[in-house]
Amino acid sequence: MGEHSEDTPKQAEFRAEVRDWLEARAPLREDGDGWSTRTTHPDAAAEKAHMDRCRAWQRELFDSGWAAIDWPVDHGGRGGERWQRQIFQQEAAQFDVTSGFLAAGIALAGPAIGHFGTEEQKARHLKPMLRGDVVWCQLFSEPGAGSDLANLATRAERDGDEFVVNGQKVWNSSAHLSDWGILLTRTDPDAPKHKGITFFLVDMATPGVDPRPIRTINGSAHFNEVFLSDVRIPAENVLGDVNNGWAVARLVLANESTMIGGGMDRADSTANLIALAQRWGTAQDPMVRQGLAQAYTKEKLLDWMGRRLQEDVRRSRQPSFDGSALKVYWSESRRDRGNLGVGMLGGYGVAGDHADTGVWANEALNRFWGSIGGGTDEVHRNNMAERVLGLPPEPRVDKHVPWREQVGGTGSR
């Protein structure tokens, strides 16, 4: 465990330090449905208990200096390098531990606050976030905006030292369990749609913030729709500049793509697929073997892509490839691994009381999460076509048109 022949002596020494720390605090991950891979919960109490356990692990990471290895020390980090964080993640993936949704909030809100925040905002939010004291969610998507996030309609109007916000967000992960959120609103409906947007930090306990869990087909209530009714947000909670929130949002979205694309689903890894094939007697089936070979190849390619980005960071180079490529390849690989696992189980893949059913039935029901969450695969393919291949962009007749005048613009709301 933990052997990486490509490690330099310095990296190998760091990896051994990480492994020793993890071994002293957590059991190895086993096949099947461990607490750290569980994504569905039978009721609200179990969901909260899981979140509390994730908070406890995040606090242990913080207390030991592992919560944000490559963040500045004054932000609560270790002041280390990105390759150290990636080695820690590689080793931690072998143990039955997780910070769960907390890690997503940290990955999205943390860099945005660290880069665009005032000194007061950094001091108030970063360390409590890293300790697990505060859970953050993302309030971006809207029912009427679809994949065109810049067409959002939630309005924020200035009233003295506050902004009054009205609108609706949707598909907001764990918003009902979150303490704070990052929020995109429209503050200037007379500007083009990308120009009149402002980015807020919002206390989820503010009167008028109403998260409502959405129970999905796999039984999970992870997603929410959030209604915002006359929500008063202090002007000091603007992140960045008023009407320049799209710049902050782009940083968040770029980090989201990298976070999603760089994460290997440990429950449906190739190692678990091989173990499943051995348990169910399908390891000699030529079609299964071909599927396992493809899954292994894609998993290794994803790992190498991640390592290439790691090397780029280490050498202060521009990324070798666009983050959208990593995200799309990850979502396609995840879909194929899920299909293979369910196929090996036959009827037990979607029904029955076998120990393997839960993990793979959830994969079958949740298979489209990866190709929709964090931006649809179609949007990311457009990004790659324009940014990487230099193909002509799609016609955007609304690019310089005031949002209020656009079809679907609802500035009068």
Tab-separated table of C-alpha atoms in Angstrom:
chain	number	residue	atom	x	y	z
A	1	MET	CA	0.000	0.000	0.000
A	2	GLY	CA	1.172	3.511	-0.805
A	3	GLU	CA	4.077	2.464	-3.074
A	4	HIS	CA	4.589	4.904	-5.950
A	5	SER	CA	7.716	4.209	-7.963
A	6	GLU	CA	7.609	7.641	-9.591
A	7	ASP	CA	7.909	9.460	-6.255
A	8	THR	CA	11.039	11.471	-5.647
A	9	PRO	CA	12.792	10.767	-2.330
A	10	LYS	CA	11.150	13.898	-0.897
A	11	GLN	CA	7.700	12.772	-2.039
A	12	ALA	CA	8.231	9.243	-0.751
A	13	GLU	CA	9.197	10.607	2.658
A	14	PHE	CA	6.094	12.788	2.735
A	15	ARG	CA	3.882	9.881	1.623
A	16	ALA	CA	5.234	7.723	4.457
A	17	GLU	CA	4.476	10.494	6.965
A	18	VAL	CA	0.915	10.735	5.678
A	19	ARG	CA	0.411	6.974	5.722
A	20	ASP	CA	1.668	6.661	9.292
A	21	TRP	CA	-0.723	9.384	10.424
A	22	LEU	CA	-3.708	7.766	8.685
A	23	GLU	CA	-2.913	4.264	9.924
A	24	ALA	CA	-2.917	5.536	13.510
A	25	ARG	CA	-6.427	6.978	13.130
A	26	ALA	CA	-8.526	5.037	10.644
A	27	PRO	CA	-9.187	1.529	9.311
A	28	LEU	CA	-8.493	0.592	5.723
A	29	ARG	CA	-11.367	0.853	3.308
A	30	GLU	CA	-13.025	-2.450	2.489
A	31	ASP	CA	-15.164	-3.489	-0.475
A	32	GLY	CA	-18.806	-2.577	-0.223
A	33	ASP	CA	-20.702	0.173	1.541
A	34	GLY	CA	-18.459	1.749	4.181
A	35	TRP	CA	-19.568	4.861	6.047
A	36	SER	CA	-17.293	7.065	3.975
A	37	THR	CA	-18.805	5.989	0.646
A	38	ARG	CA	-22.442	6.166	1.725
A	39	THR	CA	-24.430	8.707	-0.304
A	40	THR	CA	-28.005	7.820	0.696
A	41	HIS	CA	-29.512	7.818	4.173
A	42	PRO	CA	-32.799	6.334	5.378
A	43	ASP	CA	-33.962	9.463	7.220
A	44	ALA	CA	-32.993	12.971	8.287
A	45	ALA	CA	-31.469	11.757	11.556
A	46	ALA	CA	-29.108	9.380	9.740
A	47	GLU	CA	-28.223	12.117	7.276
A	48	LYS	CA	-27.344	14.509	10.101
A	49	ALA	CA	-25.369	11.812	11.919
A	50	HIS	CA	-23.302	11.249	8.780
A	51	MET	CA	-22.654	14.972	8.441
A	52	ASP	CA	-21.610	15.158	12.110
A	53	ARG	CA	-19.146	12.320	11.534
A	54	CYS	CA	-17.744	14.148	8.495
A	55	ARG	CA	-17.374	17.308	10.598
A	56	ALA	CA	-15.474	15.366	13.265
A	57	TRP	CA	-13.034	14.028	10.680
A	58	GLN	CA	-12.571	17.484	9.168
A	59	ARG	CA	-11.811	18.869	12.626
A	60	GLU	CA	-9.192	16.161	13.160
A	61	LEU	CA	-7.601	17.086	9.837
A	62	PHE	CA	-7.506	20.737	10.856
A	63	ASP	CA	-6.090	20.090	14.297
A	64	SER	CA	-3.279	18.007	12.775
A	65	GLY	CA	-2.479	20.456	9.985
A	66	TRP	CA	-3.849	18.383	7.075
A	67	ALA	CA	-7.073	20.285	6.300
A	68	ALA	CA	-5.602	22.592	3.648
A	69	ILE	CA	-2.042	21.580	2.981
A	70	ASP	CA	-1.401	24.102	0.208
A	71	TRP	CA	-3.296	27.044	1.701
A	72	PRO	CA	-1.385	29.923	3.326
A	73	VAL	CA	-0.744	29.515	7.045
A	74	ASP	CA	-2.681	32.686	7.895
A	75	HIS	CA	-5.721	31.199	6.125
A	76	GLY	CA	-5.564	28.074	8.264
A	77	GLY	CA	-3.455	26.005	5.903
A	78	ARG	CA	-0.075	24.328	6.160
A	79	GLY	CA	1.727	26.551	3.672
A	80	GLY	CA	2.736	23.485	1.665
A	81	GLU	CA	2.603	22.609	-2.011
A	82	ARG	CA	-0.165	21.226	-4.158
A	83	TRP	CA	1.643	17.938	-4.793
A	84	GLN	CA	1.573	17.341	-1.033
A	85	ARG	CA	-2.186	17.761	-0.982
A	86	GLN	CA	-2.555	15.333	-3.869
A	87	ILE	CA	-0.386	12.713	-2.159
A	88	PHE	CA	-2.481	13.076	0.990
A	89	GLN	CA	-5.660	12.551	-1.040
A	90	GLN	CA	-4.192	9.469	-2.731
A	91	GLU	CA	-3.332	7.896	0.617
A	92	ALA	CA	-6.566	8.925	2.348
A	93	ALA	CA	-8.560	7.255	-0.450
A	94	GLN	CA	-7.390	3.900	0.937
A	95	PHE	CA	-8.963	4.497	4.346
A	96	ASP	CA	-12.573	4.539	5.536
A	97	VAL	CA	-12.628	8.289	6.170
A	98	THR	CA	-14.223	11.290	4.497
A	99	SER	CA	-15.150	14.902	5.019
A	100	GLY	CA	-18.123	14.293	2.751
A	101	PHE	CA	-19.876	17.352	1.408
A	102	LEU	CA	-17.743	19.607	3.600
A	103	ALA	CA	-14.856	19.071	1.190
A	104	ALA	CA	-16.914	20.373	-1.739
A	105	GLY	CA	-17.816	23.573	0.087
A	106	ILE	CA	-14.183	24.129	1.050
A	107	ALA	CA	-12.972	23.497	-2.504
A	108	LEU	CA	-15.459	25.959	-4.007
A	109	ALA	CA	-15.946	28.728	-1.439
A	110	GLY	CA	-12.458	28.663	0.080
A	111	PRO	CA	-10.359	29.710	-2.952
A	112	ALA	CA	-12.971	32.304	-3.946
A	113	ILE	CA	-12.829	33.946	-0.515
A	114	GLY	CA	-9.064	33.582	-0.380
A	115	HIS	CA	-8.623	35.305	-3.766
A	116	PHE	CA	-11.413	37.915	-3.842
A	117	GLY	CA	-12.240	38.380	-0.159
A	118	THR	CA	-11.435	41.315	2.057
A	119	GLU	CA	-9.167	40.745	5.024
A	120	GLU	CA	-12.242	40.783	7.266
A	121	GLN	CA	-13.976	38.140	5.113
A	122	LYS	CA	-10.920	35.904	5.125
A	123	ALA	CA	-10.498	36.190	8.890
A	124	ARG	CA	-14.162	35.491	9.534
A	125	HIS	CA	-14.740	32.554	7.213
A	126	LEU	CA	-11.647	30.565	6.219
A	127	LYS	CA	-10.539	28.917	9.461
A	128	PRO	CA	-14.078	28.015	10.661
A	129	MET	CA	-14.657	26.492	7.212
A	130	LEU	CA	-11.506	24.376	7.454
A	131	ARG	CA	-12.292	23.237	11.016
A	132	GLY	CA	-15.653	21.894	9.914
A	133	ASP	CA	-17.443	24.362	12.186
A	134	VAL	CA	-19.309	25.789	9.187
A	135	VAL	CA	-20.763	23.933	6.187
A	136	TRP	CA	-20.924	25.839	2.891
A	137	CYS	CA	-23.204	25.256	-0.096
A	138	GLN	CA	-23.459	26.692	-3.596
A	139	LEU	CA	-26.516	28.736	-4.657
A	140	PHE	CA	-25.976	29.125	-8.402
A	141	SER	CA	-28.381	27.084	-10.566
A	142	GLU	CA	-31.933	28.253	-11.253
A	143	PRO	CA	-35.040	26.628	-12.757
A	144	GLY	CA	-35.178	29.089	-15.653
A	145	ALA	CA	-31.465	29.374	-16.442
A	146	GLY	CA	-30.643	25.754	-17.271
A	147	SER	CA	-27.077	25.373	-18.443
A	148	ASP	CA	-26.901	29.092	-19.232
A	149	LEU	CA	-26.016	30.124	-15.695
A	150	ALA	CA	-25.392	33.752	-16.692
A	151	ASN	CA	-29.107	34.050	-17.501
A	152	LEU	CA	-29.955	33.825	-13.794
A	153	ALA	CA	-32.953	35.866	-12.599
A	154	THR	CA	-32.571	36.048	-8.804
A	155	ARG	CA	-32.562	39.774	-8.035
A	156	ALA	CA	-30.639	41.725	-5.408
A	157	GLU	CA	-31.616	45.370	-4.934
A	158	ARG	CA	-29.636	47.850	-2.858
A	159	ASP	CA	-31.328	49.256	0.230
A	160	GLY	CA	-28.860	51.349	2.199
A	161	ASP	CA	-26.198	49.093	3.699
A	162	GLU	CA	-28.062	45.944	2.635
A	163	PHE	CA	-29.210	44.148	-0.475
A	164	VAL	CA	-32.707	42.655	-0.620
A	165	VAL	CA	-32.719	39.348	-2.507
A	166	ASN	CA	-35.662	37.551	-4.130
A	167	GLY	CA	-35.581	34.500	-6.340
A	168	GLN	CA	-35.207	30.737	-6.464
A	169	LYS	CA	-32.242	28.389	-6.733
A	170	VAL	CA	-32.309	24.643	-7.405
A	171	TRP	CA	-30.144	21.503	-7.267
A	172	ASN	CA	-28.275	22.963	-4.317
A	173	SER	CA	-26.361	20.140	-2.667
A	174	SER	CA	-26.838	19.873	1.123
A	175	ALA	CA	-28.266	23.395	1.370
A	176	HIS	CA	-30.602	22.193	4.148
A	177	LEU	CA	-27.551	21.161	6.208
A	178	SER	CA	-25.422	24.213	5.415
A	179	ASP	CA	-24.616	27.239	7.540
A	180	TRP	CA	-23.426	29.559	4.766
A	181	GLY	CA	-23.780	29.711	0.993
A	182	ILE	CA	-22.137	31.353	-2.009
A	183	LEU	CA	-24.875	33.106	-3.952
A	184	LEU	CA	-25.114	34.586	-7.446
A	185	THR	CA	-27.676	37.346	-8.038
A	186	ARG	CA	-28.553	39.910	-10.673
A	187	THR	CA	-27.967	43.456	-9.500
A	188	ASP	CA	-28.125	45.335	-12.825
A	189	PRO	CA	-30.813	44.069	-15.227
A	190	ASP	CA	-29.900	46.799	-17.734
A	191	ALA	CA	-26.408	45.366	-18.258
A	192	PRO	CA	-25.630	42.363	-20.528
A	193	LYS	CA	-26.260	39.124	-18.693
A	194	HIS	CA	-22.622	38.454	-17.735
A	195	LYS	CA	-22.037	42.011	-16.513
A	196	GLY	CA	-24.779	42.735	-13.980
A	197	ILE	CA	-24.139	39.827	-11.600
A	198	THR	CA	-22.982	40.120	-7.977
A	199	PHE	CA	-21.535	37.369	-5.800
A	200	PHE	CA	-22.623	37.190	-2.142
A	201	LEU	CA	-21.722	35.249	0.976
A	202	VAL	CA	-25.041	34.498	2.664
A	203	ASP	CA	-25.838	33.200	6.133
A	204	MET	CA	-28.340	30.379	5.568
A	205	ALA	CA	-30.061	31.269	8.866
A	206	THR	CA	-31.082	34.679	7.472
A	207	PRO	CA	-34.877	35.178	7.515
A	208	GLY	CA	-36.371	34.443	4.103
A	209	VAL	CA	-33.887	31.690	3.158
A	210	ASP	CA	-35.979	28.547	2.737
A	211	PRO	CA	-34.171	25.351	1.611
A	212	ARG	CA	-36.488	22.489	0.662
A	213	PRO	CA	-34.923	19.052	0.116
A	214	ILE	CA	-35.706	17.226	-3.131
A	215	ARG	CA	-35.949	13.463	-2.747
A	216	THR	CA	-34.506	11.837	-5.847
A	217	ILE	CA	-35.072	8.404	-7.362
A	218	ASN	CA	-32.298	6.782	-5.310
A	219	GLY	CA	-33.980	7.829	-2.050
A	220	SER	CA	-31.500	10.592	-1.311
A	221	ALA	CA	-32.520	14.109	-0.262
A	222	HIS	CA	-29.097	15.529	-1.050
A	223	PHE	CA	-30.361	18.201	-3.454
A	224	ASN	CA	-32.525	21.180	-2.567
A	225	GLU	CA	-34.483	23.995	-4.067
A	226	VAL	CA	-33.904	27.199	-2.132
A	227	PHE	CA	-36.444	30.012	-2.067
A	228	LEU	CA	-35.198	33.512	-1.259
A	229	SER	CA	-37.909	35.911	-0.108
A	230	ASP	CA	-36.908	39.458	0.885
A	231	VAL	CA	-33.592	38.150	2.200
A	232	ARG	CA	-31.515	41.017	3.606
A	233	ILE	CA	-27.777	40.568	3.072
A	234	PRO	CA	-25.292	43.141	4.412
A	235	ALA	CA	-23.344	44.936	1.691
A	236	GLU	CA	-20.158	43.809	3.446
A	237	ASN	CA	-21.023	40.259	2.334
A	238	VAL	CA	-20.416	41.063	-1.336
A	239	LEU	CA	-17.427	39.029	-2.547
A	240	GLY	CA	-15.441	40.984	-5.100
A	241	ASP	CA	-17.107	43.988	-6.685
A	242	VAL	CA	-20.785	44.743	-7.236
A	243	ASN	CA	-21.803	43.795	-10.805
A	244	ASN	CA	-18.529	41.888	-11.292
A	245	GLY	CA	-19.628	38.607	-9.730
A	246	TRP	CA	-19.145	36.630	-12.921
A	247	ALA	CA	-15.377	36.863	-12.470
A	248	VAL	CA	-15.718	35.224	-9.038
A	249	ALA	CA	-18.155	32.659	-10.414
A	250	ARG	CA	-15.715	31.628	-13.145
A	251	LEU	CA	-13.067	30.825	-10.544
A	252	VAL	CA	-15.587	28.732	-8.613
A	253	LEU	CA	-16.733	26.897	-11.747
A	254	ALA	CA	-13.153	26.159	-12.831
A	255	ASN	CA	-12.372	24.739	-9.385
A	256	GLU	CA	-15.578	22.717	-9.499
A	257	SER	CA	-14.631	21.070	-12.806
A	258	THR	CA	-11.177	20.187	-11.522
A	259	MET	CA	-12.565	18.922	-8.208
A	260	ILE	CA	-15.134	16.677	-9.882
A	261	GLY	CA	-12.829	15.470	-12.639
A	262	GLY	CA	-9.972	14.802	-10.252
A	263	GLY	CA	-12.006	12.710	-7.832
A	264	MET	CA	-12.109	8.950	-8.283
A	265	ASP	CA	-15.295	7.354	-6.983
A	266	ARG	CA	-13.838	4.954	-4.480
A	267	ALA	CA	-16.980	2.827	-4.158
A	268	ASP	CA	-16.964	1.977	-7.863
A	269	SER	CA	-13.210	1.866	-8.456
A	270	THR	CA	-11.738	-0.766	-10.766
A	271	ALA	CA	-10.371	-2.637	-7.748
A	272	ASN	CA	-13.898	-2.956	-6.370
A	273	LEU	CA	-15.208	-3.988	-9.791
A	274	ILE	CA	-12.616	-6.771	-9.985
A	275	ALA	CA	-13.474	-7.927	-6.464
A	276	LEU	CA	-17.159	-7.901	-7.440
A	277	ALA	CA	-16.472	-10.026	-10.515
A	278	GLN	CA	-14.605	-12.536	-8.370
A	279	ARG	CA	-17.399	-12.719	-5.780
A	280	TRP	CA	-20.094	-13.226	-8.421
A	281	GLY	CA	-18.176	-15.687	-10.599
A	282	THR	CA	-18.024	-13.482	-13.682
A	283	ALA	CA	-14.270	-12.868	-13.700
A	284	GLN	CA	-13.763	-15.330	-16.592
A	285	ASP	CA	-16.592	-13.975	-18.744
A	286	PRO	CA	-14.884	-12.452	-21.822
A	287	MET	CA	-17.297	-9.521	-21.994
A	288	VAL	CA	-16.797	-8.744	-18.307
A	289	ARG	CA	-13.032	-9.037	-18.679
A	290	GLN	CA	-13.133	-6.606	-21.599
A	291	GLY	CA	-15.189	-4.181	-19.520
A	292	LEU	CA	-12.769	-4.482	-16.609
A	293	ALA	CA	-9.829	-3.829	-18.929
A	294	GLN	CA	-11.521	-0.707	-20.259
A	295	ALA	CA	-12.348	0.473	-16.742
A	296	TYR	CA	-8.756	-0.068	-15.619
A	297	THR	CA	-7.404	1.779	-18.645
A	298	LYS	CA	-9.672	4.772	-18.073
A	299	GLU	CA	-8.879	4.834	-14.370
A	300	LYS	CA	-5.153	4.885	-15.107
A	301	LEU	CA	-5.591	7.601	-17.718
A	302	LEU	CA	-7.511	9.732	-15.230
A	303	ASP	CA	-4.759	9.184	-12.693
A	304	TRP	CA	-2.088	10.171	-15.216
A	305	MET	CA	-4.069	13.246	-16.252
A	306	GLY	CA	-4.211	14.275	-12.604
A	307	ARG	CA	-0.484	13.677	-12.236
A	308	ARG	CA	0.211	15.737	-15.353
A	309	LEU	CA	-1.668	18.657	-13.827
A	310	GLN	CA	0.254	18.075	-10.599
A	311	GLU	CA	3.531	18.281	-12.496
A	312	ASP	CA	2.376	21.449	-14.239
A	313	VAL	CA	1.697	23.030	-10.872
A	314	ARG	CA	5.047	21.879	-9.493
A	315	ARG	CA	6.882	23.439	-12.440
A	316	SER	CA	4.712	26.588	-12.532
A	317	ARG	CA	3.543	25.785	-16.064
A	318	GLN	CA	0.235	26.442	-17.759
A	319	PRO	CA	-2.061	23.382	-17.443
A	320	SER	CA	-1.372	20.808	-20.151
A	321	PHE	CA	-5.060	20.420	-20.889
A	322	ASP	CA	-8.342	22.115	-20.137
A	323	GLY	CA	-10.167	21.188	-16.919
A	324	SER	CA	-13.281	20.424	-18.979
A	325	ALA	CA	-11.458	17.484	-20.589
A	326	LEU	CA	-10.834	15.963	-17.180
A	327	LYS	CA	-14.424	16.470	-16.076
A	328	VAL	CA	-15.995	14.927	-19.207
A	329	TYR	CA	-13.637	11.938	-19.227
A	330	TRP	CA	-14.354	11.367	-15.539
A	331	SER	CA	-18.138	11.456	-15.995
A	332	GLU	CA	-18.016	9.054	-18.951
A	333	SER	CA	-15.750	6.683	-17.025
A	334	ARG	CA	-18.022	6.796	-13.988
A	335	ARG	CA	-21.055	5.961	-16.119
A	336	ASP	CA	-19.312	2.984	-17.727
A	337	ARG	CA	-18.078	1.606	-14.376
A	338	GLY	CA	-21.571	1.841	-12.933
A	339	ASN	CA	-23.097	0.056	-15.914
A	340	LEU	CA	-20.525	-2.734	-15.648
A	341	GLY	CA	-21.126	-3.257	-11.932
A	342	VAL	CA	-24.900	-3.388	-12.295
A	343	GLY	CA	-24.618	-5.685	-15.298
A	344	MET	CA	-22.505	-8.214	-13.378
A	345	LEU	CA	-25.145	-8.426	-10.630
A	346	GLY	CA	-28.034	-8.994	-13.017
A	347	GLY	CA	-31.338	-8.590	-11.195
A	348	TYR	CA	-29.542	-8.081	-7.903
A	349	GLY	CA	-28.095	-4.895	-9.342
A	350	VAL	CA	-31.407	-3.108	-8.901
A	351	ALA	CA	-33.331	-5.298	-6.465
A	352	GLY	CA	-32.725	-7.785	-3.695
A	353	ASP	CA	-31.131	-7.713	-0.288
A	354	HIS	CA	-27.562	-8.758	-1.112
A	355	ALA	CA	-24.773	-6.698	0.472
A	356	ASP	CA	-23.590	-5.602	-2.989
A	357	THR	CA	-27.002	-4.400	-4.100
A	358	GLY	CA	-26.987	-1.077	-2.249
A	359	VAL	CA	-23.808	0.315	-3.785
A	360	TRP	CA	-24.550	-0.711	-7.343
A	361	ALA	CA	-28.287	-0.028	-7.298
A	362	ASN	CA	-27.389	3.490	-6.241
A	363	GLU	CA	-24.955	3.691	-9.164
A	364	ALA	CA	-27.717	2.655	-11.562
A	365	LEU	CA	-30.182	5.219	-10.211
A	366	ASN	CA	-27.606	7.985	-9.837
A	367	ARG	CA	-25.724	7.404	-13.080
A	368	PHE	CA	-26.438	10.812	-14.645
A	369	TRP	CA	-25.203	12.862	-11.696
A	370	GLY	CA	-21.674	13.030	-13.069
A	371	SER	CA	-22.713	14.164	-16.547
A	372	ILE	CA	-24.997	16.931	-15.242
A	373	GLY	CA	-23.505	18.136	-11.954
A	374	GLY	CA	-20.763	20.739	-12.232
A	375	GLY	CA	-21.916	21.702	-15.717
A	376	THR	CA	-23.306	19.288	-18.267
A	377	ASP	CA	-20.975	17.311	-20.503
A	378	GLU	CA	-22.426	19.229	-23.459
A	379	VAL	CA	-21.440	22.584	-21.958
A	380	HIS	CA	-17.939	21.321	-21.201
A	381	ARG	CA	-17.574	19.993	-24.750
A	382	ASN	CA	-18.488	23.434	-26.053
A	383	ASN	CA	-15.850	24.915	-23.748
A	384	MET	CA	-13.215	22.554	-25.125
A	385	ALA	CA	-14.244	23.235	-28.724
A	386	GLU	CA	-13.868	26.972	-28.293
A	387	ARG	CA	-11.005	27.284	-25.800
A	388	VAL	CA	-8.837	24.344	-26.875
A	389	LEU	CA	-9.614	23.583	-30.510
A	390	GLY	CA	-10.260	27.197	-31.483
A	391	LEU	CA	-13.531	26.379	-33.217
A	392	PRO	CA	-15.953	29.239	-33.854
A	393	PRO	CA	-18.127	29.925	-30.824
A	394	GLU	CA	-21.835	29.369	-30.966
A	395	PRO	CA	-23.726	32.458	-32.116
A	396	ARG	CA	-24.450	34.683	-29.116
A	397	VAL	CA	-26.820	37.374	-30.295
A	398	ASP	CA	-27.512	38.313	-26.674
A	399	LYS	CA	-23.891	38.947	-25.684
A	400	HIS	CA	-24.157	42.737	-25.639
A	401	VAL	CA	-27.915	43.057	-25.131
A	402	PRO	CA	-29.192	44.263	-21.761
A	403	TRP	CA	-30.494	41.290	-19.801
A	404	ARG	CA	-33.885	42.975	-19.304
A	405	GLU	CA	-34.432	43.037	-23.066
A	406	GLN	CA	-33.503	39.431	-23.752
A	407	VAL	CA	-35.986	36.704	-24.430
A	408	GLY	CA	-36.553	35.118	-21.044
A	409	GLY	CA	-35.174	38.156	-19.242
A	410	THR	CA	-37.437	38.902	-16.308
A	411	GLY	CA	-36.117	42.174	-15.019
A	412	SER	CA	-39.615	43.227	-13.935
A	413	ARG	CA	-39.860	40.459	-11.323
